[in-house]
GROMACS .gro file of C-alpha atoms in nm:
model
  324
    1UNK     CA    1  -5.649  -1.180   2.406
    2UNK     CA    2  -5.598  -0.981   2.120
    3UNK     CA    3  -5.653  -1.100   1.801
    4UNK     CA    4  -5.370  -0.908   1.638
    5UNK     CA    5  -5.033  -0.943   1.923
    6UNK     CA    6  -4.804  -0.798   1.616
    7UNK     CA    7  -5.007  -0.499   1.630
    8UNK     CA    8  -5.039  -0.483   1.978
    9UNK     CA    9  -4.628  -0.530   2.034
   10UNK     CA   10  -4.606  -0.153   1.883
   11UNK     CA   11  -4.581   0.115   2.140
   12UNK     CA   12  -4.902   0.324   2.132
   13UNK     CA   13  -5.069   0.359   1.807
   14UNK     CA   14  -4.911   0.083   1.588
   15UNK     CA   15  -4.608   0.252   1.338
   16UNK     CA   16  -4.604   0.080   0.962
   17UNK     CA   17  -4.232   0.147   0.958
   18UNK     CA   18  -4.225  -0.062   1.307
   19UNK     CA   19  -4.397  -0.337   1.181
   20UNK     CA   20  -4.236  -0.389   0.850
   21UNK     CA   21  -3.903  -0.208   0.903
   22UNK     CA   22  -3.683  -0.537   0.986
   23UNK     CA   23  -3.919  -0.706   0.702
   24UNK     CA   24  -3.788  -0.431   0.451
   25UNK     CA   25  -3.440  -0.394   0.512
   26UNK     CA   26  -3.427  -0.776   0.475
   27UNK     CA   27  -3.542  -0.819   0.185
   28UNK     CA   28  -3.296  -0.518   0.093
   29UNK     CA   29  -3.014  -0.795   0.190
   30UNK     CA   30  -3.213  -1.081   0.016
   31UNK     CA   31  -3.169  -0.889  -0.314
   32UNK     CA   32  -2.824  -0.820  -0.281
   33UNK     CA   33  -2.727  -1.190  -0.227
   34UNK     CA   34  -2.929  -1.267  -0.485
   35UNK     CA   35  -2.723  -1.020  -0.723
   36UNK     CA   36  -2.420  -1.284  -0.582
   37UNK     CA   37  -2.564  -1.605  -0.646
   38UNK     CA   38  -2.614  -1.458  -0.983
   39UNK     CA   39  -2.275  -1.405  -1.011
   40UNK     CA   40  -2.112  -1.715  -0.850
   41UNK     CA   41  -2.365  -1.892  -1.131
   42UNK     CA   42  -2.210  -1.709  -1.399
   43UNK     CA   43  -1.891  -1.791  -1.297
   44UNK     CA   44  -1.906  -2.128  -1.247
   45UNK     CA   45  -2.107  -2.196  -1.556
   46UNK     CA   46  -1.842  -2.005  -1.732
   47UNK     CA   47  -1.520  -2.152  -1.585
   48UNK     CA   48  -1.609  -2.502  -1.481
   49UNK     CA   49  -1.711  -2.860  -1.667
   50UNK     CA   50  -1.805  -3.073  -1.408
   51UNK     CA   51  -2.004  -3.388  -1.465
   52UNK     CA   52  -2.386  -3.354  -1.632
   53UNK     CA   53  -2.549  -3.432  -1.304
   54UNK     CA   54  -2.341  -3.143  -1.138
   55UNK     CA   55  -2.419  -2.925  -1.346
   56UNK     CA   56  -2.782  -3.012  -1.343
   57UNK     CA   57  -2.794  -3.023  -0.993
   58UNK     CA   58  -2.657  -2.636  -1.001
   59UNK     CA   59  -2.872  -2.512  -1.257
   60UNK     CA   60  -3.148  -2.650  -1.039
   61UNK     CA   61  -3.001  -2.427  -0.741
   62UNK     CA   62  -2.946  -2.114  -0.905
   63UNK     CA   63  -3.342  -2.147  -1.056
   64UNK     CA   64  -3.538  -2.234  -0.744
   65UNK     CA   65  -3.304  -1.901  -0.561
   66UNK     CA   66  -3.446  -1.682  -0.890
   67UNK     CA   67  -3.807  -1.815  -0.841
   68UNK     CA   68  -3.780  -1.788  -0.455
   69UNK     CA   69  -3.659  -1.416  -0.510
   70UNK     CA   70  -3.963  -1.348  -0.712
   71UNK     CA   71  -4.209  -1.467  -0.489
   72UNK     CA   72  -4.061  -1.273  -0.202
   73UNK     CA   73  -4.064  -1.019  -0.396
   74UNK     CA   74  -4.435  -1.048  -0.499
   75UNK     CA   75  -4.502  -1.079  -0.124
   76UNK     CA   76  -4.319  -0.757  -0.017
   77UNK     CA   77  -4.524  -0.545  -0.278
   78UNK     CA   78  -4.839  -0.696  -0.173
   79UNK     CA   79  -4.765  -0.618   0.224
   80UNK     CA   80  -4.641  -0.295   0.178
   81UNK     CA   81  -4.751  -0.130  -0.159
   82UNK     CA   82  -5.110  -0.198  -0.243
   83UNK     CA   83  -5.204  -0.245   0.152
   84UNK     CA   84  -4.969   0.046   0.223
   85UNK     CA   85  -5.029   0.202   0.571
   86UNK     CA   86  -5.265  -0.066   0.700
   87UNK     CA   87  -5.207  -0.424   0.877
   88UNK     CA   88  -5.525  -0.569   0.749
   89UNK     CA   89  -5.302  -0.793   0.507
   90UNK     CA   90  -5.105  -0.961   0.775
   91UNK     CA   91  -5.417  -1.141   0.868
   92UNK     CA   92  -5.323  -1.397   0.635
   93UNK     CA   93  -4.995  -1.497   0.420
   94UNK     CA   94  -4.964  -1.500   0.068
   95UNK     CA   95  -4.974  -1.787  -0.109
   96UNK     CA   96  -4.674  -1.702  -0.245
   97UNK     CA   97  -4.478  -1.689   0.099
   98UNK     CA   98  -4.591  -2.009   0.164
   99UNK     CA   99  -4.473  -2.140  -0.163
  100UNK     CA  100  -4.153  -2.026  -0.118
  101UNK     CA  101  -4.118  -2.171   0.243
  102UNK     CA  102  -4.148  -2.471   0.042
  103UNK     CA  103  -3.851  -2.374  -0.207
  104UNK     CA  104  -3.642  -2.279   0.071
  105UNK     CA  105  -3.665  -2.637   0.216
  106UNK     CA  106  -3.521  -2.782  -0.090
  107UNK     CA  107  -3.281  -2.532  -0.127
  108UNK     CA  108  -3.154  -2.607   0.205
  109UNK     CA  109  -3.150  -2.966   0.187
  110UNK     CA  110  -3.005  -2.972  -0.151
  111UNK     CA  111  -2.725  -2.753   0.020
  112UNK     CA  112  -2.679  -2.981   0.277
  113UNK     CA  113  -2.677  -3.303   0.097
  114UNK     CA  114  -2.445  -3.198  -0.165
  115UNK     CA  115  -2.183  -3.104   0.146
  116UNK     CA  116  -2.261  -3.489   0.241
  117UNK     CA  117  -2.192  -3.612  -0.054
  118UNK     CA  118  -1.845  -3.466  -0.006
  119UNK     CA  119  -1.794  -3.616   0.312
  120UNK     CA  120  -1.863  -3.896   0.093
  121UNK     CA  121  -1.591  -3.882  -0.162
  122UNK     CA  122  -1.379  -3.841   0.132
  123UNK     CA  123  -1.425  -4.158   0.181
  124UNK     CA  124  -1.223  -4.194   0.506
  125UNK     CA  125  -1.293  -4.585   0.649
  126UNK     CA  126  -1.412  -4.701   0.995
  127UNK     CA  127  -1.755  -4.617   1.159
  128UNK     CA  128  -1.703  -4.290   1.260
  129UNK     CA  129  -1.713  -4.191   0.921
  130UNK     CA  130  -1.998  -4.371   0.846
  131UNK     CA  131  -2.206  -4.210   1.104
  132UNK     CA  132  -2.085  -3.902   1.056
  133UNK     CA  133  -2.230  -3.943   0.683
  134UNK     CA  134  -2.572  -4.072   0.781
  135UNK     CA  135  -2.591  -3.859   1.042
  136UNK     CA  136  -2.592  -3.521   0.808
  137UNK     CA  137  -2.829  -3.715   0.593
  138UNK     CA  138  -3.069  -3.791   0.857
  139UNK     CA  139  -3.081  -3.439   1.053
  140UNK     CA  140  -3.071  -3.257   0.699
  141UNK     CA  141  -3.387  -3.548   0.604
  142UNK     CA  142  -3.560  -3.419   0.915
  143UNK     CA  143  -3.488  -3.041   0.870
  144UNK     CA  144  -3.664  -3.127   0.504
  145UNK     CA  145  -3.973  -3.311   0.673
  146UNK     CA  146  -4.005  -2.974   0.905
  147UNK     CA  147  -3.983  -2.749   0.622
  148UNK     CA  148  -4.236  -2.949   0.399
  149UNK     CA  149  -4.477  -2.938   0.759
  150UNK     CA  150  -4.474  -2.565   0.741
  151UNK     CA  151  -4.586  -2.489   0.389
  152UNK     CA  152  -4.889  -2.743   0.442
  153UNK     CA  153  -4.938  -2.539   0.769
  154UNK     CA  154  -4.928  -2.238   0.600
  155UNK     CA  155  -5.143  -2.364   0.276
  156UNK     CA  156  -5.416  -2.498   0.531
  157UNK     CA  157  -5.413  -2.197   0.792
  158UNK     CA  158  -5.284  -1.938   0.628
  159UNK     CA  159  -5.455  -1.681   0.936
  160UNK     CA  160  -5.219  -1.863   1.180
  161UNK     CA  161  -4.865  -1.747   1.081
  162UNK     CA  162  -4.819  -1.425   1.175
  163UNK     CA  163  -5.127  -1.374   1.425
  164UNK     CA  164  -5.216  -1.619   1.675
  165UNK     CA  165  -4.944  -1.817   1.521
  166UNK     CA  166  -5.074  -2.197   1.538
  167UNK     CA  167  -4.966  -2.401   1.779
  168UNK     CA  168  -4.842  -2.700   1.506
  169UNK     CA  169  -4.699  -2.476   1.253
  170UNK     CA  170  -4.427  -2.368   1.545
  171UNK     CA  171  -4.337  -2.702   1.639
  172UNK     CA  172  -4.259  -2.789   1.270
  173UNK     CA  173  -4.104  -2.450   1.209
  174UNK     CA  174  -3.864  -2.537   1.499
  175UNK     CA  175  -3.825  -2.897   1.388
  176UNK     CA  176  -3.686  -2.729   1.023
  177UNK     CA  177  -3.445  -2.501   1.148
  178UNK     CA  178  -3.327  -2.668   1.466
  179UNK     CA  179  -3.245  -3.019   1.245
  180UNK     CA  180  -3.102  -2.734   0.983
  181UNK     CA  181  -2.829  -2.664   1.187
  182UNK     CA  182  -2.775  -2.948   1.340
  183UNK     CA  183  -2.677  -3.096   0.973
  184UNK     CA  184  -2.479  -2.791   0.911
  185UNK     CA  185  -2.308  -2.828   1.235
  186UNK     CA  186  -2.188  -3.221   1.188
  187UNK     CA  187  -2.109  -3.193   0.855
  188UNK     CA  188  -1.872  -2.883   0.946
  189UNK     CA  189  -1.680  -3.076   1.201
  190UNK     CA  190  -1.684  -3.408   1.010
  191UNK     CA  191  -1.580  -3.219   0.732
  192UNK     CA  192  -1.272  -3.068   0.915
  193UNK     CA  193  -1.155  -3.399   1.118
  194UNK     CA  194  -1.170  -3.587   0.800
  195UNK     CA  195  -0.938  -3.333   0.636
  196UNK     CA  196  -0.741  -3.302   0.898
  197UNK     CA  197  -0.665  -3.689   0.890
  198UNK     CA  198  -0.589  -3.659   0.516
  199UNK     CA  199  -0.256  -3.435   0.579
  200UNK     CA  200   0.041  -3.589   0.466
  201UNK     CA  201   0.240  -3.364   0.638
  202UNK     CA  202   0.386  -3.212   0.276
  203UNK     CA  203   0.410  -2.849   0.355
  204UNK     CA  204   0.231  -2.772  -0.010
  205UNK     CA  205  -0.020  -3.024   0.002
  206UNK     CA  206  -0.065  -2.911   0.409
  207UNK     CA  207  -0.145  -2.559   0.335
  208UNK     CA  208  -0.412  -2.700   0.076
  209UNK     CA  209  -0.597  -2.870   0.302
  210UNK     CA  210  -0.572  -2.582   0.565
  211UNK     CA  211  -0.736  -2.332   0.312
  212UNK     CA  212  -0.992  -2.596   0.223
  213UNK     CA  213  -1.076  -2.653   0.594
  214UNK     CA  214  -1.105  -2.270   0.641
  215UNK     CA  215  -1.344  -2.247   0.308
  216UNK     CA  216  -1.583  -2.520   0.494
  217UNK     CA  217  -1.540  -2.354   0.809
  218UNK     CA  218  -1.670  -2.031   0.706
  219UNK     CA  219  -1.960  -2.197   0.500
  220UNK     CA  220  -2.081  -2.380   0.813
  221UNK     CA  221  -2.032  -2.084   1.055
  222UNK     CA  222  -2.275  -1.880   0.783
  223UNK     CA  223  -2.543  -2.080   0.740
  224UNK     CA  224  -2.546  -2.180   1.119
  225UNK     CA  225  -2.556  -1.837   1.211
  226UNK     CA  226  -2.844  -1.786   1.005
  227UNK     CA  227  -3.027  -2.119   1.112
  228UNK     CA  228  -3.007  -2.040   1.496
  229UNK     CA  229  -3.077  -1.643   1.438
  230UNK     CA  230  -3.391  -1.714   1.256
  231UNK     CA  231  -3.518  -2.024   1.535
  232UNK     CA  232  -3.403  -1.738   1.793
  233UNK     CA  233  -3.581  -1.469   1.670
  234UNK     CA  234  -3.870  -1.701   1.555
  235UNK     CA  235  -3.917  -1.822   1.955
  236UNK     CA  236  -3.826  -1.555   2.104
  237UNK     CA  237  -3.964  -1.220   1.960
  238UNK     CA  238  -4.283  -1.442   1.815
  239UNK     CA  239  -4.470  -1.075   1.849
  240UNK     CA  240  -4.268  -0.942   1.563
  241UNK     CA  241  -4.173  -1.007   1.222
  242UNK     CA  242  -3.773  -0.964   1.238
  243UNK     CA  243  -3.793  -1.381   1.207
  244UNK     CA  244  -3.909  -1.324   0.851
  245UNK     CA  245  -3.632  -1.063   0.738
  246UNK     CA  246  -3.346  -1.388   0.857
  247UNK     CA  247  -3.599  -1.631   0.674
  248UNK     CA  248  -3.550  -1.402   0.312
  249UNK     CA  249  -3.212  -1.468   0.355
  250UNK     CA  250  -3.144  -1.806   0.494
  251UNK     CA  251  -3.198  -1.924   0.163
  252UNK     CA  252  -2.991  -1.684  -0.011
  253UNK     CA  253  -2.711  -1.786   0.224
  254UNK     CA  254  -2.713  -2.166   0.111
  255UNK     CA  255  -2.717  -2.100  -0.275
  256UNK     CA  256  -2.406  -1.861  -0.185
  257UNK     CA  257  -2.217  -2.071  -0.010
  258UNK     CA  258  -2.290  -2.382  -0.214
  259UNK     CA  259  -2.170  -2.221  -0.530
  260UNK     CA  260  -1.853  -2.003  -0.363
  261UNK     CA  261  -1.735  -2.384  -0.269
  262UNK     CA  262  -1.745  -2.493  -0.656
  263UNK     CA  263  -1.578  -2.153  -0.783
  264UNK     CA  264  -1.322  -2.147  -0.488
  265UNK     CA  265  -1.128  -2.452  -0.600
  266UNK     CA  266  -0.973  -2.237  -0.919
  267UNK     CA  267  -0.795  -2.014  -0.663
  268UNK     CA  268  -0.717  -2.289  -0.441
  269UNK     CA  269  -0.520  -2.432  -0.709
  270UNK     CA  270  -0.357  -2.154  -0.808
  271UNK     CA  271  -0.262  -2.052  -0.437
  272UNK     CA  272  -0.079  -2.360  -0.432
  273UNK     CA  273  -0.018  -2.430  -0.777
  274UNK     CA  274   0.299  -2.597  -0.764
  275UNK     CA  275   0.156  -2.899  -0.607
  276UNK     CA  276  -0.023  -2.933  -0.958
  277UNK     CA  277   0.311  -2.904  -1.099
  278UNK     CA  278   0.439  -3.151  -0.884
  279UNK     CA  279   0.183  -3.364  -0.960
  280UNK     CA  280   0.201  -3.346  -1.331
  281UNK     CA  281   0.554  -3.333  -1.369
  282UNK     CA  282   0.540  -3.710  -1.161
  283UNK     CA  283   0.221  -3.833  -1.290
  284UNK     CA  284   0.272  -4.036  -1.653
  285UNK     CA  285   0.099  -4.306  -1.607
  286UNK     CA  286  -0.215  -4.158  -1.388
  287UNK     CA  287  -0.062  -4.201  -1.055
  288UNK     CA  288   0.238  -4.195  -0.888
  289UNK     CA  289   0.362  -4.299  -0.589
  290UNK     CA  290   0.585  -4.060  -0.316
  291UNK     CA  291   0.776  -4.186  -0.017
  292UNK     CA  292   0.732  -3.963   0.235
  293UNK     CA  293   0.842  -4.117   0.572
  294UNK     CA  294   0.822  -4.416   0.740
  295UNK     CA  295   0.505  -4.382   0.941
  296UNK     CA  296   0.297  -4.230   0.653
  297UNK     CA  297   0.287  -4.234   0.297
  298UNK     CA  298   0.166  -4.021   0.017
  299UNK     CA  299   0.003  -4.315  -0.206
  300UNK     CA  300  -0.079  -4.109  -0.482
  301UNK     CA  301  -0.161  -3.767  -0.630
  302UNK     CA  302  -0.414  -3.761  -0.917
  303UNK     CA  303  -0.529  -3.495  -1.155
  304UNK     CA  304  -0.973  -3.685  -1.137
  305UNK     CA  305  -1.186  -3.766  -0.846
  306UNK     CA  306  -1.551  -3.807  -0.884
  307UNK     CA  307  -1.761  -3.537  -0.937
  308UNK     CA  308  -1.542  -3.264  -0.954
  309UNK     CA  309  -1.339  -3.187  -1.288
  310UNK     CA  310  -1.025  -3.292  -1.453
  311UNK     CA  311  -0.804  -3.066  -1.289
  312UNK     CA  312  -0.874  -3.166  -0.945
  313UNK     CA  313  -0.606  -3.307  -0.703
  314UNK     CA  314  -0.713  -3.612  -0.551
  315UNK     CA  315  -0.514  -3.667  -0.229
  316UNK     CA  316  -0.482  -4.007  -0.092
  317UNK     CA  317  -0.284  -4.088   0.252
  318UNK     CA  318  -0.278  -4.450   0.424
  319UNK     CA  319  -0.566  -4.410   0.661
  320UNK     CA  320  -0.792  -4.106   0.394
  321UNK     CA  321  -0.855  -3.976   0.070
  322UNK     CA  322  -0.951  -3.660  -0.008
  323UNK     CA  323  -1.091  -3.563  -0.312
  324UNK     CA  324  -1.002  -3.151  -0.335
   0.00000   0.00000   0.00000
């Protein structure tokens, strides 16, 4: 068998263009989404005063995506500048890669957990809800535990990633992305049935949740996308490298989506800013309370919830609350 099968996947004499083609015009993408990340940070720096530990916990986000651009970066000029024309280099990855498979675990599982801790805020009762909760925490703990496997894969055999990929490193690799979106997946639905359960049946407050929902939707139909195209392509085309150009860009994906959520609730508001209205012409004392019909009842509206800032709506029904 031979020692190189990338190589050998090219038709007759192997093309540098073939081989690092799909490689390229990913990290094309990768760049571009990082240009949006940069500006979703701006603008929620900018706009938004959320609590410290929010705030931390973005800054954190926005840096790892800056130094995970730079190593891929690093990567792609080693591969294809110095090395240019010849496949001796992908012998081995870079050190760099490798740390950056690293980043792109936590960036992912930061992702993730901050979408549970929403489900958490939701704070809809019964068991369901529960293990809907743990559940997210425990495939997104697992997708974590895979990623951390590969970059010690990678660290110890760096000559078994891209030729004769090892046997170990695939298993974990799988174990990352497959538990990925699985996490994405529950926390998606949860995310929408809890919501759903929170509509009061206000036509305002209604259309809120709907354009919430379809802002979670999206986010989870993303990121899944990009979890199952990169296991696909990873498994099933194992002689190429079109795996890495989704990898570049799963990352970018999760910072994305993680800040459009924070910066979306401004035009949220303002799309249905007569609720606020509503809520602030009613609301002296903090809360106030809205008879809406016999079997359900609009408990409250206020203007706080935890975590998010002052001008949030908190919704609260009989059976959920929903911090928006």
């Amino acid at each position: 068998m031979s020692p190189h099968p990338i190589l050998d996947a090219a038709v007759g004499t192997p093309n540098f263009a073939q081989i690092f083609g799909p490689v390229f015009w990913g990290f094309c993408i990768s760049l571009i989404l990082c240009g949006v990340s940069v500006m979703q940070g701006y603008l929620y720096f900018t706009r938004y005063n959320d609590k410290l530990w929010i705030r931390l916990f973005a800054g954190g986000m926005i840096t790892l995506d800056f130094i995970s651009m730079a190593l891929i970066s690093q990567s792609m000029y080693y591969y294809m500048l110095p090395h240019f024309g010849s496949f001796a280099p992908l012998s081995a990855v870079t050190p760099e890669l490798t740390v950056e498979c690293l980043i792109s675990a936590m960036l992912t599982f930061g992702s993730q957990m901050y979408f549970a801790y929403q489900l958490f805020i939701i704070r809809r009762p019964g068991i369901i809800a529960k293990l809907a909760n743990a559940s997210v925490v425990i495939l997104g703990t697992f997708g974590l535990a895979g990623g951390i496997g590969c970059a010690v894969m990678m660290f110890m055999f760096p000559q078994e990633v891209f030729a004769n990929r090892n046997h170990t490193f695939a298993i974990l690799a799988g174990i990352s992305k497959g538990f990925g979106a699985a996490a994405d997946i529950v926390a998606t639905i949860a995310m929408c049935l809890f919501l759903s359960a929170a509509d009061t049946g206000l036509t305002r407050t209604s259309g809120m949740l709907k354009t919430i929902m379809h802002l979670f939707i999206n986010r989870g139909i993303l990121v899944t996308i990009a979890q199952i195209g990169l296991l696909i392509t990873f498994f099933a085309t194992s002689n190429h490298l079109y795996w890495l150009a989704f990898h570049v860009n799963t990352t970018k994906l999760y910072v994305n989506t993680f800040f459009a959520m924070l910066n979306a609730r401004n035009s949220v508001r303002s799309a249905h800013g007569q609720v606020s209205r509503m809520t602030e012409s009613t609301n002296h004392g903090g809360v106030s309370a809205i008879k809406y019909s016999p079997r359900e009842k609009l408990e409250d509206y206020e203007l706080d919830s935890p975590g998010f800032e002052k001008a949030t709506i908190h919704v609260t029904t009989t059976s959920t609350t929903a911090a928006i």
